[in-house]
XYZ file of C-alpha atoms in Angstrom:
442
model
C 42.634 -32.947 -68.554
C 38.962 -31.931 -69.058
C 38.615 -33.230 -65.054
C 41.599 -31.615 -63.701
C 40.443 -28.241 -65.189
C 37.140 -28.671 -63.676
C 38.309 -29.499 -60.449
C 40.181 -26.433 -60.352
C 37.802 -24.510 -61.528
C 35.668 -25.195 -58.605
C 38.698 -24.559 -56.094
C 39.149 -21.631 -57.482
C 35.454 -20.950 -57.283
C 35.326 -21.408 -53.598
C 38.187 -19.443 -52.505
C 36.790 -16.637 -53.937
C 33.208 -16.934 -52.410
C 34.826 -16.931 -49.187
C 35.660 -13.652 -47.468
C 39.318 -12.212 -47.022
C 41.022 -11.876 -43.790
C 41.029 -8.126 -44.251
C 36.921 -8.293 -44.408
C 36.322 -10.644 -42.127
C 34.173 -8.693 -38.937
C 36.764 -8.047 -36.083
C 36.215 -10.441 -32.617
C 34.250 -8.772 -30.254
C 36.045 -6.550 -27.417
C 34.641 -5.693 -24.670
C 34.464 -1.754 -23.759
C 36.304 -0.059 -21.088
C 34.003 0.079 -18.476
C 33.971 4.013 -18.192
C 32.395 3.739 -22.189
C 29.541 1.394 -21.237
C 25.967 2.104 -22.549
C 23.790 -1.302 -21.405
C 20.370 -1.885 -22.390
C 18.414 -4.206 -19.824
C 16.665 -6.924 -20.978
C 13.660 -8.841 -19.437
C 12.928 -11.644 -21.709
C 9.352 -11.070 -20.782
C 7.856 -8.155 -22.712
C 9.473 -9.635 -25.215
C 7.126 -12.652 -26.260
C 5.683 -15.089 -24.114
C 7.655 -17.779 -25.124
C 10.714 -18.532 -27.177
C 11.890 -15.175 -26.120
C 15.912 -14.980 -25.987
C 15.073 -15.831 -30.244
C 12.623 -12.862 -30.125
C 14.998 -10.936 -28.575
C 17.796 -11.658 -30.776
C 15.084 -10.819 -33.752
C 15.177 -7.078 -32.036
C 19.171 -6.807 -32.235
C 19.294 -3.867 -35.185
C 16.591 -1.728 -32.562
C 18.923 -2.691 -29.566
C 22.128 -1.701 -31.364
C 20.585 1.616 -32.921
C 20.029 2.869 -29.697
C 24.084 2.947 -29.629
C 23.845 0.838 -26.510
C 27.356 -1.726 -26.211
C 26.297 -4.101 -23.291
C 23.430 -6.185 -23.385
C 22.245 -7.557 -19.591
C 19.685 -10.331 -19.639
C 17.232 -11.232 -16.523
C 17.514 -14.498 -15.284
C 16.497 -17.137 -17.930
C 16.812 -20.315 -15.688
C 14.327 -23.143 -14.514
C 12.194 -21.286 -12.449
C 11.180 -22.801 -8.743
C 7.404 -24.217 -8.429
C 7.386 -24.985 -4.469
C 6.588 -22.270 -2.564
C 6.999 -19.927 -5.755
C 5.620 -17.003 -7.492
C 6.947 -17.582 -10.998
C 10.160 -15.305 -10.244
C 12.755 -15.082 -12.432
C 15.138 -15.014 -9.433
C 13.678 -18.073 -8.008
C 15.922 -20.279 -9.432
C 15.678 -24.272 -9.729
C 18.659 -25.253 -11.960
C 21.816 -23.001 -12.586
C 23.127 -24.858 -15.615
C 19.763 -25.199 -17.848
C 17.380 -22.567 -19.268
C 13.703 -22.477 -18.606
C 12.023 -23.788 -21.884
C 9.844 -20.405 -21.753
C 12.997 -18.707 -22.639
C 14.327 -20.933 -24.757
C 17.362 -23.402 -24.956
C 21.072 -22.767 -24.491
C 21.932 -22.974 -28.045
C 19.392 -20.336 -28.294
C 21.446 -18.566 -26.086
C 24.721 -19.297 -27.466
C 22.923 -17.469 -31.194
C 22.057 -14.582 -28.690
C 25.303 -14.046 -27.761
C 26.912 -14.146 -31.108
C 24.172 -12.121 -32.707
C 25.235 -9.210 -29.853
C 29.049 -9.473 -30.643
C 28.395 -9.446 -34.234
C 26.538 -6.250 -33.886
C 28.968 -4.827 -31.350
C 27.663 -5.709 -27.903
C 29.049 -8.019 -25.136
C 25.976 -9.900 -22.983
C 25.860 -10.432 -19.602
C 23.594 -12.531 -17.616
C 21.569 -12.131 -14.275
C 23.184 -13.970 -11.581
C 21.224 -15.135 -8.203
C 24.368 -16.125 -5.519
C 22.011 -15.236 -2.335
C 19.274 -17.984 -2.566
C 18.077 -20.810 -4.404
C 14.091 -22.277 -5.150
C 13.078 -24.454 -2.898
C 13.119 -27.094 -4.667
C 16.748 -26.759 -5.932
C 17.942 -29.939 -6.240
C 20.832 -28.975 -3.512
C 18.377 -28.510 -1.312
C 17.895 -32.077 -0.852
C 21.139 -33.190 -1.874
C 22.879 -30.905 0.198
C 20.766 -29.568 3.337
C 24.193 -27.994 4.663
C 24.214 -25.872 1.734
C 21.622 -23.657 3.300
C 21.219 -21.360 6.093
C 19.096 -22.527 9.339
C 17.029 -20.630 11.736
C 18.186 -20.862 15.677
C 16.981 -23.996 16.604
C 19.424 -25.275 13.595
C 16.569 -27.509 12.074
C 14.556 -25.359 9.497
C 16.178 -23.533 6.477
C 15.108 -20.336 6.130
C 14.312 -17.808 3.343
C 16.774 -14.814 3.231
C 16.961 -12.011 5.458
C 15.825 -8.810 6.477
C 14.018 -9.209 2.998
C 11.925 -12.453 3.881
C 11.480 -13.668 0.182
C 9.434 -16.845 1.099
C 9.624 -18.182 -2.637
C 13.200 -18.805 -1.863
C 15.731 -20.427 0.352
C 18.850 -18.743 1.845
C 22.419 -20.080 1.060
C 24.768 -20.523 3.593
C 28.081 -18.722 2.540
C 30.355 -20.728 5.075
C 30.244 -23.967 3.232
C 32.874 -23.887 1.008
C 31.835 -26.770 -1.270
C 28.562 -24.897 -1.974
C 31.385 -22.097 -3.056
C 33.066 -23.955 -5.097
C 30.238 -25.532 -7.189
C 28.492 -22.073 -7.373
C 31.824 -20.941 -9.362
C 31.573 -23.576 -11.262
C 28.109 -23.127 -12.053
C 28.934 -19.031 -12.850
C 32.075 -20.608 -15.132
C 29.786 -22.905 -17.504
C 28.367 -20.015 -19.258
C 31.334 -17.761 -19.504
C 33.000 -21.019 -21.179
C 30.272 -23.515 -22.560
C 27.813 -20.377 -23.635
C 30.299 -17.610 -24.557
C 28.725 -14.872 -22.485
C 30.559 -11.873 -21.347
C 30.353 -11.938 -17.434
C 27.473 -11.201 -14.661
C 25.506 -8.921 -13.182
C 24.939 -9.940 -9.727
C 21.750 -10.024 -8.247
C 21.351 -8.805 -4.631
C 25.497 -8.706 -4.391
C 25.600 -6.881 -0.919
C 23.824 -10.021 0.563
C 26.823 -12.479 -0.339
C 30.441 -12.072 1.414
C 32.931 -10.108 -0.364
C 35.398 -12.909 -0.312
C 33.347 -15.492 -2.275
C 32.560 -12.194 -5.076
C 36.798 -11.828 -4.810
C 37.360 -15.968 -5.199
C 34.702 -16.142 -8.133
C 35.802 -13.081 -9.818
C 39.520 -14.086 -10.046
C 38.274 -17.627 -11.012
C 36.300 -16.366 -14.206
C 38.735 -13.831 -14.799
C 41.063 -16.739 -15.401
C 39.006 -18.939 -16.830
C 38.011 -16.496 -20.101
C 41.953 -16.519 -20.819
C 42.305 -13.202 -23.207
C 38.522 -12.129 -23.308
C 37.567 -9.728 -20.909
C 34.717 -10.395 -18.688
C 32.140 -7.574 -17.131
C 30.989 -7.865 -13.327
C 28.381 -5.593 -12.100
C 26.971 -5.697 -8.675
C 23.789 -5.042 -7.481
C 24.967 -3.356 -4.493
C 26.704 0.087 -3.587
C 28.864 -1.023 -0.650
C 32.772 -0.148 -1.142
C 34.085 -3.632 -0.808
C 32.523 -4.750 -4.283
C 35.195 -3.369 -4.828
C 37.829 -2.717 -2.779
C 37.290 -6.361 -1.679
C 35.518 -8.324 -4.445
C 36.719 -7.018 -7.766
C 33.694 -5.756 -9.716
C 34.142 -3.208 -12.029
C 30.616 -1.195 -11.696
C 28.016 -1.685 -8.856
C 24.608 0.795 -8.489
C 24.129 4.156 -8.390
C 21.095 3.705 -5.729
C 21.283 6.296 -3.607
C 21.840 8.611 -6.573
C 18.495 7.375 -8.273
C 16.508 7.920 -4.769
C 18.096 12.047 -4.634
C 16.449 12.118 -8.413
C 13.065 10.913 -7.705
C 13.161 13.725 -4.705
C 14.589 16.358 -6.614
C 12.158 16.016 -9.372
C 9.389 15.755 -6.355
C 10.334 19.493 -5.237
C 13.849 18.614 -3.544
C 16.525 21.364 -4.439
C 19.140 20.724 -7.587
C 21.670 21.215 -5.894
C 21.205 17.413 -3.881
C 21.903 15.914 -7.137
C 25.468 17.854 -7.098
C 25.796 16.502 -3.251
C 24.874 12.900 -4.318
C 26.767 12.104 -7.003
C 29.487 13.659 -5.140
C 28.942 11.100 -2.367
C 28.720 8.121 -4.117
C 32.268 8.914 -6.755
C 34.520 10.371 -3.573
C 34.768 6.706 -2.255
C 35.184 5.282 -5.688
C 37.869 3.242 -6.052
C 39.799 4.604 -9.658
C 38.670 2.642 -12.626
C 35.391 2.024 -11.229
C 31.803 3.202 -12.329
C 28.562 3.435 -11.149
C 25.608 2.353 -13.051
C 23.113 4.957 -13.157
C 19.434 4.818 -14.227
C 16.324 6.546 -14.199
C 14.421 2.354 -13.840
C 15.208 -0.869 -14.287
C 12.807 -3.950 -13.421
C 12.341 -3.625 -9.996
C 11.390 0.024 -10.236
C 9.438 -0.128 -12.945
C 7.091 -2.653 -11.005
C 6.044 0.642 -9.388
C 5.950 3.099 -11.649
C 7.662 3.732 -15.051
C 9.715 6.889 -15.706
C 7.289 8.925 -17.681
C 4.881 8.580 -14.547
C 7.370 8.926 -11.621
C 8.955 11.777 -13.502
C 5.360 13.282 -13.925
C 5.305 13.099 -17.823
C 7.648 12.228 -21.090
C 9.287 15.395 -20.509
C 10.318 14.624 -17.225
C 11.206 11.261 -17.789
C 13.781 12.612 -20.481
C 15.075 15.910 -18.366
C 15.413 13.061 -15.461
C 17.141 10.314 -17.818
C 20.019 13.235 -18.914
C 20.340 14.615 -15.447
C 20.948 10.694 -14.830
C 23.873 9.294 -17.155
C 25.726 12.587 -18.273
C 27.361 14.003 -14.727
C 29.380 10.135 -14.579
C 28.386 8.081 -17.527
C 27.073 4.428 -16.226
C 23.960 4.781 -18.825
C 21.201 2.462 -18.524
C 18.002 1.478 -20.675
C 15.440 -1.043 -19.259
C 14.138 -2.803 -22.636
C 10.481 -0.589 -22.784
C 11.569 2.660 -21.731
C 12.667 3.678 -24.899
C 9.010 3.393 -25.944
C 7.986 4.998 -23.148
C 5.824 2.268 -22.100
C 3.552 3.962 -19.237
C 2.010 1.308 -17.472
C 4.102 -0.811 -14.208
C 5.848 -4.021 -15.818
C 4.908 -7.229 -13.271
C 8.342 -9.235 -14.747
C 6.904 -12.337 -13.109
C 4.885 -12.532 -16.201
C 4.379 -11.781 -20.082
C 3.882 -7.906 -20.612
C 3.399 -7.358 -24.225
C 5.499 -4.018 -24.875
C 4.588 -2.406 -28.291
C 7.859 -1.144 -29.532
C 6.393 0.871 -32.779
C 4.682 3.361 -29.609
C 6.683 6.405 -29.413
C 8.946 6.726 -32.129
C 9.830 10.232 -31.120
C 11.221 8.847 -27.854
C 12.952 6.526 -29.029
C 14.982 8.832 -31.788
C 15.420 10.950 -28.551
C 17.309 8.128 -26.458
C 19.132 7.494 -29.616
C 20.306 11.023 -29.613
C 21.300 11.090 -26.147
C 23.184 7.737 -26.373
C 24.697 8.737 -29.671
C 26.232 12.352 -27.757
C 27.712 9.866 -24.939
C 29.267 7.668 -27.304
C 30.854 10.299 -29.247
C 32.178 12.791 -26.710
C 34.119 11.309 -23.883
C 34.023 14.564 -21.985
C 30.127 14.132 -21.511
C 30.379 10.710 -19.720
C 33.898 10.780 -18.257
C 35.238 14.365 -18.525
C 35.420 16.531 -15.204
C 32.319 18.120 -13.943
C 32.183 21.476 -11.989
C 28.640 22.156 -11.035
C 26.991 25.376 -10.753
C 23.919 25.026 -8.076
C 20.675 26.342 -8.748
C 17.460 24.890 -6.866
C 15.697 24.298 -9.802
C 18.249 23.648 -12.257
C 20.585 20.969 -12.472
C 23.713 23.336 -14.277
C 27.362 21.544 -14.977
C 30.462 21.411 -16.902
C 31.568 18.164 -18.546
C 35.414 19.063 -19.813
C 38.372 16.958 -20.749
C 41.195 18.360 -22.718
C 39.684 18.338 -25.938
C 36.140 19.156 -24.837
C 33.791 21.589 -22.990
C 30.268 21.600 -22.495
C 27.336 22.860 -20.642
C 24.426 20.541 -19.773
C 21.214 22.234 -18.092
C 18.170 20.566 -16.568
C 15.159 21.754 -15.465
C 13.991 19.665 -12.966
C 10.558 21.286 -12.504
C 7.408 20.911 -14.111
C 7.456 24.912 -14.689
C 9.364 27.612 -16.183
C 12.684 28.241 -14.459
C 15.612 30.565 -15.191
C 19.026 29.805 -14.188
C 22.255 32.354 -13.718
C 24.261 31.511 -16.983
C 28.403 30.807 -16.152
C 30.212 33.753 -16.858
C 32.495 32.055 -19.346
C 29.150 31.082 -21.779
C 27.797 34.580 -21.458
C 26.637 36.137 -24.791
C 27.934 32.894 -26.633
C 26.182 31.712 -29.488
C 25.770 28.295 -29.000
C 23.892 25.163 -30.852
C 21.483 22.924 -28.749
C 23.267 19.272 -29.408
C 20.080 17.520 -29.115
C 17.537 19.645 -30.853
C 19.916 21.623 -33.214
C 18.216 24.956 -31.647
C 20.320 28.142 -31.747
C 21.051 29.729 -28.021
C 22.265 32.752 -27.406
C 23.149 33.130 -23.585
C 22.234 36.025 -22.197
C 23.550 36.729 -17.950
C 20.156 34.510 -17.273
C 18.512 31.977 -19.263
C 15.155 30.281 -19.322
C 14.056 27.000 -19.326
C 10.492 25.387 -20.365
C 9.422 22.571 -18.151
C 11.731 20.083 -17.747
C 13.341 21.201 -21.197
C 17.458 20.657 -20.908
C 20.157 21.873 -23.266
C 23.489 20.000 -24.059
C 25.558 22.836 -25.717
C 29.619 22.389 -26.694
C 31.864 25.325 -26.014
């Protein structure tokens, strides 16, 4: 008797230790992609080795930020003929470079990010392959030639020499590039691609590959980003965001003397052709622009790089943060090597990020209400409305004081900066510090 007591003691002891259905976390679900804040992450200023843990030790400062998708840089065996330690020189598709780490390490990643709220999505490289791929031995036919039919040749009109171009009418190096692509949606658990130099690879194998994963993660939902900004990513190969390049190029002029008013004209341009449903990612960097020059120097200064980040995500939504600007790390980051980023730099930056994120989150008019513009050369002036929202965003794009014609409706309103808390009182003009900007709500 004294035994059967005991044992149910302890039964009854462990059914109580373990959590109730109704507290258990709810399974990750992916965001609609017109809600999508992603964070960029290159494994490299994160430590110098071991870095998808360090990274996953960094989830609570990823998360604050209010970001939702996390994109990691390539974190396969990297190429050693002919290479330059490139993340997108890529040796093995189904194995992780041991400076990264290991795929269970990956596989923690990714459940660390849904337990905190964020899907992950990894780089993708479908244009070329290292040299030393093992396909490129195993199967020559896999690659593209040059005219004379007997040399493989690196891609083109970019001529990356640390790589080898694939040959997109073979359609068994199709099919086990899908496969490939499927092993770590299903085996790893991640949450789709973004897809490196997408405009270089045919719109029908993005379309084949697209439906394939689509159907191979069953209920979850699956992200696909290109890195590209023709129409048939979409109209032809399914993705669900691709770049807002030309956008970003009309921001580094305007802020370079260019009139506001551009801004209004490109991001015109680039949503007229969009295809409903689909979004443009928009950023102020990400690593191949920061290899040049990091926001608070192309924008001239902090300021700038903030009045330039808000002029950047709030007109469409599409935000981006490259891991480092939130610190406002100044220097260029080389990501074919270990830049030590020192994420306690800058506090007030990042708590200003935070806001800004935060404000997108929360009010679905700011990054997918309608926008009516009001042009000014030197001040980027719209209206983000829905039906349950209006506000007025300003930016001054110019290192200088600038005044701007207020709208007639927010005339002598008494209004409450979102961001700083300030009190505004429009007046028929209104004046602007250098690059200061104003989110107010109606």
């Amino acid at each position: 008797m004294k035994k059967l007591f005991l044992s149910i003691s302890i039964v009854a002891a462990i059914v109580a230790c373990r959590p109730s259905q109704e507290t258990k976390e709810a399974p990750f679900q992916m965001p609609a992609i017109d809600d999508i804040a992603m964070y960029q992450v290159n494994p490299r200023v994160f430590a110098p080795d071991h870095s998808l843990n360090a990274v996953a030790g960094r989830i609570d400062s990823i998360r604050d930020l209010g970001v939702n998708i996390m994109w990691v840089m390539p974190i396969y065996p990297i190429g050693i003929e002919k290479g330059k330690n490139s993340p997108y020189c890529i040796s093995d598709y189904k194995a992780i470079a041991p400076e990264f780490g290991t795929i269970d390490d990956l596989k923690n990643l990714a459940q660390v990010c849904h337990q905190h709220g964020m899907g992950i999505i990894l780089d993708w490289v479908a244009n070329h392959t290292a040299w030393d791929h093992p396909w490129v031995k195993e199967h020559p036919d896999w690659y593209t030639y040059d005219e004379k039919a007997d040399t493989i040749i690196c891609p083109q009109p970019w001529n990356w020499e640390d790589v080898a171009d694939l040959n997109y009418d073979n359609k068994d190096m199709r099919a086990a590039m899908i496969d490939a692509m499927k092993f770590w949606i299903v085996d790893v658990g991640i949450d789709g691609f973004r897809c490196d130099v997408a405009d270089g690879v045919p719109a029908d194998f993005w379309k084949d590959a697209i439906d394939q994963l689509r159907a191979a993660a069953g209920d979850r939902q699956i992200l696909m980003l290109a890195e590209g900004k023709h129409s048939d990513n979409f109209t032809v190969g399914g993705f669900d965001m691709n770049y807002g390049w030309d956008y970003k190029d009309e921001l580094v002029k305007v802020f370079k003397g260019a009139s506001a008013e551009d801004l209004i004209k490109a991001d015109k341009a680039e949503y007229d052709s969009l295809p409903d449903g689909k979004v443009k990612l928009r950023f102020t960097t990400n690593h191949d622009h920061s290899t040049e020059a990091t926001p608070c120097v192309e924008f001239t200064n902090d300021r700038g790089a903030m009045a330039a980040y808000v002029a950047s995500i709030f007109p469409h939504g599409g935000a981006l943060i490259y891991g480092s600007q939130e610190v406002g790390y100044p220097e260029p980051i080389n990501f074919f090597k270990y830049v030590p980023v020192d994420w306690t730099a800058k506090p007030e930056i990042y708590r200003e990020y935070q806001t800004l994120i935060s404000l997108y989150n929360d009010h679905p008019a700011l990054r997918k209400g309608k926008m009516t513009a009001y042009p000014d050369k030197d001040v980027l002036v719209f209206e983000k409305t829905d039906a349950a929202e209006r506000f007025l965003v300003a930016v001054n794009v110019r290192n200088a004081e600038k005044t701007f014609t207020t709208p007639s409706q927010w005339v002598n309103r008494d209004v409450e900066d979102l961001v700083t808390g300030q009190a505004i009182k429009f007046d028929a003009t209104f004046t602007l510090s250098p690059f200061q900007y104003i989110i107010v709500e109606f």
